[in-house]
Amino acid sequence: MSQLDIRRPVKVAIIGSGNVGATFAYALLLSGLATEIILIDSNQYRAEGEMMDLNHAVPLTKPARIMVGSYADLSGAAVVVITAGSAQKPGETRLELVARNAQIFKTIIPEIVRYNPDGILLIATNPVDILSYIAWKISGLPSQRVIGSGTILDTARFRALLSQFYGVDARSVHAYIIGEHGDSEVPVWSLANIAGMRLSVYCANNGMECRDQDLETIFHQVRDAAYEIIKRKGSTYYAISAGLVRIVEAILRDQGTILTISNYIEDFCDVNDVYLSLPCIIDRDGVERIIRLELNEAEKAGFKKSAEVIQKITRELGY
Ligand SMILES: NC(=O)c1ccc[n+]([C@@H]2O[C@H](COP(=O)([O-])OP(=O)(O)OC[C@H]3O[C@@H](n4cnc5c(N)ncnc54)[C@H](O)[C@@H]3O)[C@@H](O)[C@H]2O)c1
């Protein structure tokens, strides 16, 4: 059980205050959800700069104490968000990158759990499904309290692009990306809907064309979005930060919100013992329940393929 006590300040800690960590801290400050935001980074000087800049925004935004801390300061944090890690270096394989970030997790996860055994771990570092599984293994915490941001971002991208295509508010588009946060992710077309109508029915009822090739293009833009953004500006951080705030909000406010996040999957589509994304109910205890979607055969096969991709690399790392 996470310990949310109204007599204590609502503390959220961020490990890694680079582009994602600092942007998340800013979005969290604007949300007013946290009373204390702790920044930890191996580059403490950089973290101090972020802390100063963020604190100067406090009089103009919401009251909060933003501090650079040590692992001991994680005590009592409701959520610890991990964005620490390195990006791919030129010539480096994906597996080499994973190995480097897994090594970072080997040092930081025991420290987090030592000082904060009761909080919820929220992981954004990539490859997020593999690192969430490793964090779960190393931490010894129940999987309910080890959450990967998973496809919350991909689902947001999917809804944003469908919203533009159909000309309705993205919040009125219900559609999920599941599986890996990455190349093998799966769009769940069979359940995608607007106003409770399957997309093809919605189109027929509203005089719109609904061609398979348009939908295929939308999915490719979702799947390849990170590559396109990184090509143009080096990294992505706004939408993932908004996604992290949304998860933290569902936890701190005990909302029972359904979000696609990465969690421990057992006995779903012949998939076992892996972290992948499905829609999950998120509340103050973390993952209250994983929603077992009724998928069609192609979607089931896609989910299984995601599991194979992720498990292969995870096993190669020795987990
Ligand atoms: N899950 C998602 O949807 C998503 C989206 C965007 C980025 N990301 C991932 O988030 C991670 C961070 O991206 P970024 O753009 O912020 O990178 P960045 O390089 O700007 O920041 C990473 C930070 O981690 C710190 N760090 C490294 N090792 C550390 C350690 N042992 N302890 C504490 N801090 C440490 C670095 O000093 C740096 O400040 C990457 O893995 C990236 O791929 C995930």
CSV table of C-alpha atoms and ligand atoms in Angstrom, one decimal:
chain,number,residue,atom,x,y,z
A,1,MET,CA,0.0,0.0,0.0
A,2,SER,CA,1.3,3.4,-0.8
A,3,GLN,CA,1.2,5.7,2.1
A,4,LEU,CA,-0.7,8.9,1.2
A,5,ASP,CA,-1.3,10.8,4.4
A,6,ILE,CA,-3.0,14.2,4.2
A,7,ARG,CA,-1.0,15.3,7.2
A,8,ARG,CA,2.2,14.9,5.2
A,9,PRO,CA,3.3,17.0,2.2
A,10,VAL,CA,2.6,15.3,-1.1
A,11,LYS,CA,6.1,14.5,-2.2
A,12,VAL,CA,7.1,13.4,-5.7
A,13,ALA,CA,10.7,12.6,-6.5
A,14,ILE,CA,12.4,12.6,-9.9
A,15,ILE,CA,15.5,10.7,-10.6
A,16,GLY,CA,17.2,12.2,-13.6
A,17,SER,CA,16.6,15.9,-14.3
A,18,GLY,CA,17.5,16.0,-17.9
A,19,ASN,CA,15.1,17.0,-20.7
A,20,VAL,CA,12.3,14.6,-19.6
A,21,GLY,CA,12.8,14.9,-15.9
A,22,ALA,CA,13.0,18.7,-15.9
A,23,THR,CA,10.0,19.1,-18.2
A,24,PHE,CA,8.0,16.7,-16.1
A,25,ALA,CA,9.0,18.7,-13.0
A,26,TYR,CA,7.7,21.9,-14.6
A,27,ALA,CA,4.5,20.2,-15.7
A,28,LEU,CA,4.0,18.8,-12.3
A,29,LEU,CA,4.6,22.3,-10.7
A,30,LEU,CA,1.9,23.8,-13.1
A,31,SER,CA,-0.5,21.0,-12.1
A,32,GLY,CA,-0.4,21.9,-8.4
A,33,LEU,CA,-0.5,18.2,-7.5
A,34,ALA,CA,2.7,18.1,-5.4
A,35,THR,CA,3.8,20.1,-2.4
A,36,GLU,CA,7.4,18.9,-2.6
A,37,ILE,CA,9.4,18.0,-5.7
A,38,ILE,CA,12.7,16.4,-5.2
A,39,LEU,CA,15.3,16.3,-8.0
A,40,ILE,CA,18.1,13.8,-8.0
A,41,ASP,CA,20.7,13.6,-10.8
A,42,SER,CA,24.2,12.3,-11.1
A,43,ASN,CA,24.9,15.7,-12.5
A,44,GLN,CA,24.0,17.6,-9.4
A,45,TYR,CA,25.1,20.9,-10.8
A,46,ARG,CA,22.6,20.6,-13.6
A,47,ALA,CA,19.9,19.6,-11.2
A,48,GLU,CA,20.6,22.7,-9.1
A,49,GLY,CA,20.2,24.8,-12.2
A,50,GLU,CA,16.8,23.2,-12.9
A,51,MET,CA,15.8,23.6,-9.2
A,52,MET,CA,16.6,27.4,-9.2
A,53,ASP,CA,14.7,28.0,-12.5
A,54,LEU,CA,11.7,26.0,-11.3
A,55,ASN,CA,11.6,27.7,-7.9
A,56,HIS,CA,11.5,31.1,-9.7
A,57,ALA,CA,8.3,30.0,-11.4
A,58,VAL,CA,6.6,29.2,-8.0
A,59,PRO,CA,5.3,32.8,-7.3
A,60,LEU,CA,3.7,32.8,-10.7
A,61,THR,CA,2.3,29.3,-10.7
A,62,LYS,CA,1.5,27.0,-7.7
A,63,PRO,CA,3.0,26.7,-4.3
A,64,ALA,CA,5.5,23.9,-4.1
A,65,ARG,CA,9.0,23.3,-2.6
A,66,ILE,CA,11.5,22.2,-5.2
A,67,MET,CA,14.7,20.7,-3.9
A,68,VAL,CA,17.8,18.9,-5.1
A,69,GLY,CA,18.1,15.9,-2.8
A,70,SER,CA,19.9,12.7,-2.0
A,71,TYR,CA,18.3,9.2,-1.9
A,72,ALA,CA,17.6,9.7,1.8
A,73,ASP,CA,15.2,12.5,0.8
A,74,LEU,CA,13.0,10.0,-1.0
A,75,SER,CA,11.6,8.9,2.3
A,76,GLY,CA,7.8,9.4,2.3
A,77,ALA,CA,7.6,10.2,-1.4
A,78,ALA,CA,4.3,9.0,-2.9
A,79,VAL,CA,5.7,8.5,-6.3
A,80,VAL,CA,9.3,8.3,-7.5
A,81,VAL,CA,9.6,8.9,-11.2
A,82,ILE,CA,12.7,7.6,-13.0
A,83,THR,CA,13.9,9.4,-16.1
A,84,ALA,CA,17.6,8.8,-15.6
A,85,GLY,CA,19.5,7.2,-18.4
A,86,SER,CA,21.4,7.9,-21.4
A,87,ALA,CA,20.4,8.3,-25.0
A,88,GLN,CA,21.7,6.1,-27.8
A,89,LYS,CA,25.3,7.1,-28.8
A,90,PRO,CA,26.3,7.1,-32.5
A,91,GLY,CA,27.1,3.5,-33.6
A,92,GLU,CA,25.7,2.0,-30.4
A,93,THR,CA,23.2,-0.8,-30.8
A,94,ARG,CA,19.9,-0.9,-29.0
A,95,LEU,CA,21.1,-3.8,-26.8
A,96,GLU,CA,24.2,-1.9,-25.8
A,97,LEU,CA,22.0,1.1,-24.8
A,98,VAL,CA,19.8,-1.2,-22.8
A,99,ALA,CA,22.8,-2.7,-21.0
A,100,ARG,CA,24.0,0.7,-20.0
A,101,ASN,CA,20.6,1.8,-18.7
A,102,ALA,CA,20.1,-1.5,-16.9
A,103,GLN,CA,23.5,-0.9,-15.2
A,104,ILE,CA,22.2,2.5,-14.0
A,105,PHE,CA,19.1,0.8,-12.7
A,106,LYS,CA,21.2,-1.7,-10.8
A,107,THR,CA,22.7,1.2,-8.8
A,108,ILE,CA,19.6,3.4,-8.3
A,109,ILE,CA,16.7,1.0,-7.7
A,110,PRO,CA,18.2,-0.5,-4.4
A,111,GLU,CA,18.8,3.1,-3.2
A,112,ILE,CA,15.2,4.1,-3.9
A,113,VAL,CA,13.7,1.1,-2.2
A,114,ARG,CA,16.1,1.4,0.8
A,115,TYR,CA,14.7,4.9,1.6
A,116,ASN,CA,11.2,4.5,0.1
A,117,PRO,CA,9.8,1.0,0.4
A,118,ASP,CA,6.2,2.2,0.4
A,119,GLY,CA,6.0,4.5,-2.6
A,120,ILE,CA,5.1,3.9,-6.3
A,121,LEU,CA,7.9,3.6,-8.9
A,122,LEU,CA,7.1,5.2,-12.2
A,123,ILE,CA,9.6,4.5,-15.0
A,124,ALA,CA,10.0,6.5,-18.2
A,125,THR,CA,13.6,5.6,-19.1
A,126,ASN,CA,13.9,3.7,-22.4
A,127,PRO,CA,13.5,0.9,-23.4
A,128,VAL,CA,10.7,1.4,-20.8
A,129,ASP,CA,9.2,-2.1,-20.9
A,130,ILE,CA,12.5,-3.8,-20.3
A,131,LEU,CA,13.7,-1.4,-17.6
A,132,SER,CA,10.3,-1.5,-15.8
A,133,TYR,CA,10.6,-5.3,-15.6
A,134,ILE,CA,14.2,-5.0,-14.4
A,135,ALA,CA,13.1,-2.4,-11.8
A,136,TRP,CA,10.4,-4.7,-10.6
A,137,LYS,CA,12.9,-7.6,-10.3
A,138,ILE,CA,15.5,-5.6,-8.5
A,139,SER,CA,13.2,-3.7,-6.2
A,140,GLY,CA,11.2,-6.7,-5.0
A,141,LEU,CA,8.1,-4.5,-4.9
A,142,PRO,CA,4.7,-5.8,-5.9
A,143,SER,CA,4.2,-5.2,-9.7
A,144,GLN,CA,1.2,-3.1,-8.7
A,145,ARG,CA,3.6,-0.4,-7.5
A,146,VAL,CA,6.2,-0.6,-10.4
A,147,ILE,CA,4.7,1.1,-13.4
A,148,GLY,CA,6.2,1.9,-16.8
A,149,SER,CA,4.9,4.8,-18.7
A,150,GLY,CA,4.6,2.3,-21.5
A,151,THR,CA,2.3,3.3,-24.4
A,152,ILE,CA,0.6,6.2,-22.6
A,153,LEU,CA,2.5,8.4,-25.0
A,154,ASP,CA,1.7,6.3,-28.1
A,155,THR,CA,-1.9,6.2,-27.2
A,156,ALA,CA,-1.9,10.0,-26.8
A,157,ARG,CA,-0.3,10.4,-30.2
A,158,PHE,CA,-2.8,8.0,-31.7
A,159,ARG,CA,-5.8,9.9,-30.2
A,160,ALA,CA,-4.2,13.2,-31.3
A,161,LEU,CA,-3.8,12.1,-34.9
A,162,LEU,CA,-7.2,10.5,-35.1
A,163,SER,CA,-8.7,13.6,-33.6
A,164,GLN,CA,-7.2,15.7,-36.4
A,165,PHE,CA,-8.3,13.3,-39.0
A,166,TYR,CA,-11.9,13.1,-37.8
A,167,GLY,CA,-12.2,16.7,-36.6
A,168,VAL,CA,-13.3,16.0,-33.0
A,169,ASP,CA,-11.7,16.7,-29.6
A,170,ALA,CA,-9.0,14.2,-28.9
A,171,ARG,CA,-10.7,13.5,-25.6
A,172,SER,CA,-13.7,12.2,-27.5
A,173,VAL,CA,-11.6,9.7,-29.4
A,174,HIS,CA,-11.2,6.3,-27.6
A,175,ALA,CA,-8.4,4.2,-29.0
A,176,TYR,CA,-5.4,2.4,-27.6
A,177,ILE,CA,-1.9,1.4,-28.5
A,178,ILE,CA,-0.8,-1.6,-26.6
A,179,GLY,CA,2.2,-3.9,-26.4
A,180,GLU,CA,5.8,-2.6,-26.6
A,181,HIS,CA,6.5,1.2,-26.4
A,182,GLY,CA,8.4,0.9,-29.6
A,183,ASP,CA,8.5,-0.6,-33.1
A,184,SER,CA,6.3,-3.6,-32.4
A,185,GLU,CA,3.5,-1.7,-30.7
A,186,VAL,CA,-0.1,-2.6,-31.7
A,187,PRO,CA,-3.0,-0.3,-32.6
A,188,VAL,CA,-6.3,-1.8,-31.3
A,189,TRP,CA,-8.4,-0.8,-34.3
A,190,SER,CA,-11.1,-3.3,-33.4
A,191,LEU,CA,-12.1,-1.4,-30.3
A,192,ALA,CA,-11.3,2.2,-31.5
A,193,ASN,CA,-14.4,4.4,-31.3
A,194,ILE,CA,-15.9,7.8,-31.4
A,195,ALA,CA,-19.1,8.4,-29.5
A,196,GLY,CA,-19.3,4.6,-28.9
A,197,MET,CA,-19.3,3.9,-32.7
A,198,ARG,CA,-16.6,1.9,-34.4
A,199,LEU,CA,-14.6,4.2,-36.7
A,200,SER,CA,-16.1,2.7,-39.9
A,201,VAL,CA,-19.6,3.2,-38.5
A,202,TYR,CA,-18.8,6.7,-37.4
A,203,CYS,CA,-17.6,7.5,-40.9
A,204,ALA,CA,-20.6,6.0,-42.6
A,205,ASN,CA,-22.9,7.9,-40.3
A,206,ASN,CA,-21.1,11.2,-40.8
A,207,GLY,CA,-20.6,11.2,-44.6
A,208,MET,CA,-16.8,10.6,-44.2
A,209,GLU,CA,-14.6,8.2,-46.1
A,210,CYS,CA,-12.7,5.7,-43.9
A,211,ARG,CA,-10.0,4.1,-46.0
A,212,ASP,CA,-7.7,1.5,-44.6
A,213,GLN,CA,-4.7,3.2,-46.1
A,214,ASP,CA,-5.5,6.5,-44.2
A,215,LEU,CA,-5.7,4.5,-40.9
A,216,GLU,CA,-2.5,2.7,-41.7
A,217,THR,CA,-0.7,6.1,-42.4
A,218,ILE,CA,-2.0,7.4,-39.0
A,219,PHE,CA,-0.6,4.4,-37.2
A,220,HIS,CA,2.8,4.7,-39.0
A,221,GLN,CA,3.0,8.3,-37.9
A,222,VAL,CA,2.3,7.3,-34.3
A,223,ARG,CA,4.8,4.4,-34.3
A,224,ASP,CA,7.5,6.6,-35.9
A,225,ALA,CA,6.8,9.8,-34.1
A,226,ALA,CA,9.8,9.7,-31.8
A,227,TYR,CA,12.2,9.2,-34.8
A,228,GLU,CA,10.6,12.2,-36.6
A,229,ILE,CA,10.8,14.4,-33.5
A,230,ILE,CA,14.3,13.4,-32.6
A,231,LYS,CA,15.4,14.1,-36.2
A,232,ARG,CA,14.1,17.6,-35.9
A,233,LYS,CA,14.8,18.7,-32.2
A,234,GLY,CA,17.1,16.0,-30.7
A,235,SER,CA,14.7,14.5,-28.1
A,236,THR,CA,11.0,14.3,-27.1
A,237,TYR,CA,9.8,15.6,-23.7
A,238,TYR,CA,6.6,17.6,-23.7
A,239,ALA,CA,4.1,14.8,-24.4
A,240,ILE,CA,5.8,12.2,-22.2
A,241,SER,CA,5.9,14.7,-19.4
A,242,ALA,CA,2.2,15.4,-19.7
A,243,GLY,CA,1.6,11.6,-19.7
A,244,LEU,CA,3.7,11.2,-16.5
A,245,VAL,CA,1.7,14.0,-14.8
A,246,ARG,CA,-1.5,12.3,-15.9
A,247,ILE,CA,-0.4,9.0,-14.2
A,248,VAL,CA,0.8,10.8,-11.1
A,249,GLU,CA,-2.6,12.6,-11.0
A,250,ALA,CA,-4.5,9.3,-11.2
A,251,ILE,CA,-2.4,8.0,-8.3
A,252,LEU,CA,-2.4,11.1,-6.0
A,253,ARG,CA,-6.1,11.8,-6.5
A,254,ASP,CA,-7.1,8.1,-6.4
A,255,GLN,CA,-8.9,8.5,-9.7
A,256,GLY,CA,-9.3,5.0,-10.9
A,257,THR,CA,-8.4,6.3,-14.4
A,258,ILE,CA,-7.8,3.8,-17.3
A,259,LEU,CA,-4.5,4.5,-18.9
A,260,THR,CA,-2.3,2.4,-21.1
A,261,ILE,CA,0.8,1.8,-19.0
A,262,SER,CA,3.4,-1.0,-18.9
A,263,ASN,CA,2.8,-3.6,-16.2
A,264,TYR,CA,3.5,-7.3,-15.4
A,265,ILE,CA,1.6,-9.5,-17.8
A,266,GLU,CA,0.6,-13.0,-17.0
A,267,ASP,CA,-1.6,-15.4,-19.0
A,268,PHE,CA,-2.9,-12.9,-21.6
A,269,CYS,CA,-2.7,-13.9,-25.3
A,270,ASP,CA,-0.3,-16.7,-24.4
A,271,VAL,CA,2.0,-14.1,-23.0
A,272,ASN,CA,3.6,-14.5,-19.5
A,273,ASP,CA,6.3,-12.9,-17.4
A,274,VAL,CA,7.0,-9.6,-19.2
A,275,TYR,CA,6.1,-5.9,-18.8
A,276,LEU,CA,4.0,-4.6,-21.7
A,277,SER,CA,1.2,-2.1,-22.0
A,278,LEU,CA,-2.5,-2.7,-21.7
A,279,PRO,CA,-5.2,-0.3,-20.4
A,280,CYS,CA,-4.9,-0.4,-16.6
A,281,ILE,CA,-7.0,1.1,-13.8
A,282,ILE,CA,-4.7,3.5,-11.9
A,283,ASP,CA,-5.5,4.6,-8.4
A,284,ARG,CA,-3.7,5.5,-5.1
A,285,ASP,CA,-2.3,1.9,-4.8
A,286,GLY,CA,-0.8,2.0,-8.4
A,287,VAL,CA,-2.2,-0.5,-10.8
A,288,GLU,CA,-5.6,-1.6,-9.4
A,289,ARG,CA,-6.3,-3.9,-12.4
A,290,ILE,CA,-5.1,-4.7,-15.9
A,291,ILE,CA,-7.9,-4.6,-18.4
A,292,ARG,CA,-7.9,-7.8,-20.5
A,293,LEU,CA,-9.1,-6.4,-23.8
A,294,GLU,CA,-11.1,-8.5,-26.2
A,295,LEU,CA,-8.7,-8.4,-29.2
A,296,ASN,CA,-9.1,-9.8,-32.7
A,297,GLU,CA,-6.6,-12.5,-33.9
A,298,ALA,CA,-4.3,-10.0,-35.6
A,299,GLU,CA,-4.1,-7.9,-32.5
A,300,LYS,CA,-3.4,-10.9,-30.3
A,301,ALA,CA,-0.6,-12.0,-32.6
A,302,GLY,CA,0.8,-8.5,-32.5
A,303,PHE,CA,0.8,-8.4,-28.7
A,304,LYS,CA,2.5,-11.8,-28.7
A,305,LYS,CA,5.2,-10.5,-31.1
A,306,SER,CA,5.8,-7.5,-28.8
A,307,ALA,CA,6.3,-9.9,-25.9
A,308,GLU,CA,8.8,-12.0,-27.9
A,309,VAL,CA,10.8,-8.9,-28.9
A,310,ILE,CA,11.0,-7.6,-25.3
A,311,GLN,CA,11.6,-11.0,-23.7
A,312,LYS,CA,14.5,-11.8,-26.0
A,313,ILE,CA,16.4,-8.7,-25.0
A,314,THR,CA,15.5,-9.0,-21.3
A,315,ARG,CA,16.8,-12.6,-21.2
A,316,GLU,CA,20.0,-11.6,-23.1
A,317,LEU,CA,20.6,-9.1,-20.2
A,318,GLY,CA,20.3,-12.0,-17.7
A,319,TYR,CA,16.8,-11.1,-16.3
B,1,LIG,N1,8.9,6.4,-22.1
B,1,LIG,C1,8.8,7.4,-23.0
B,1,LIG,O1,7.8,7.5,-23.6
B,1,LIG,C2,10.0,8.3,-23.2
B,1,LIG,C3,9.8,9.5,-24.0
B,1,LIG,C4,10.9,10.3,-24.1
B,1,LIG,C5,12.2,10.0,-23.5
B,1,LIG,N2,12.2,8.8,-22.8
B,1,LIG,C6,13.5,8.4,-22.2
B,1,LIG,O2,13.7,9.1,-21.0
B,1,LIG,C7,15.1,9.0,-20.7
B,1,LIG,C8,15.7,10.4,-20.5
B,1,LIG,O3,15.6,11.2,-21.6
B,1,LIG,P1,16.1,12.7,-21.6
B,1,LIG,O4,15.9,13.2,-23.0
B,1,LIG,O5,15.7,13.4,-20.4
B,1,LIG,O6,17.7,12.4,-21.5
B,1,LIG,P2,18.8,13.4,-20.8
B,1,LIG,O7,20.1,12.9,-21.2
B,1,LIG,O8,18.4,14.8,-21.1
B,1,LIG,O9,18.6,13.2,-19.2
B,1,LIG,C9,19.0,12.1,-18.6
B,1,LIG,C10,19.5,12.5,-17.2
B,1,LIG,O10,19.8,11.3,-16.5
B,1,LIG,C11,20.9,11.6,-15.7
B,1,LIG,N3,21.5,10.4,-15.2
B,1,LIG,C12,22.3,9.5,-15.9
B,1,LIG,N4,22.7,8.5,-15.1
B,1,LIG,C13,22.2,8.8,-13.8
B,1,LIG,C14,22.2,8.1,-12.6
B,1,LIG,N5,22.9,7.0,-12.4
B,1,LIG,N6,21.6,8.7,-11.5
B,1,LIG,C15,20.9,9.8,-11.7
B,1,LIG,N7,20.8,10.5,-12.8
B,1,LIG,C16,21.4,10.0,-13.9
B,1,LIG,C17,21.8,12.5,-16.6
B,1,LIG,O11,22.7,13.2,-15.8
B,1,LIG,C18,20.8,13.3,-17.3
B,1,LIG,O12,20.5,14.6,-16.6
B,1,LIG,C19,15.8,8.3,-22.0
B,1,LIG,O13,16.0,7.0,-21.7
B,1,LIG,C20,14.7,8.5,-23.0
B,1,LIG,O14,14.8,7.5,-24.0
B,1,LIG,C21,11.2,8.0,-22.6
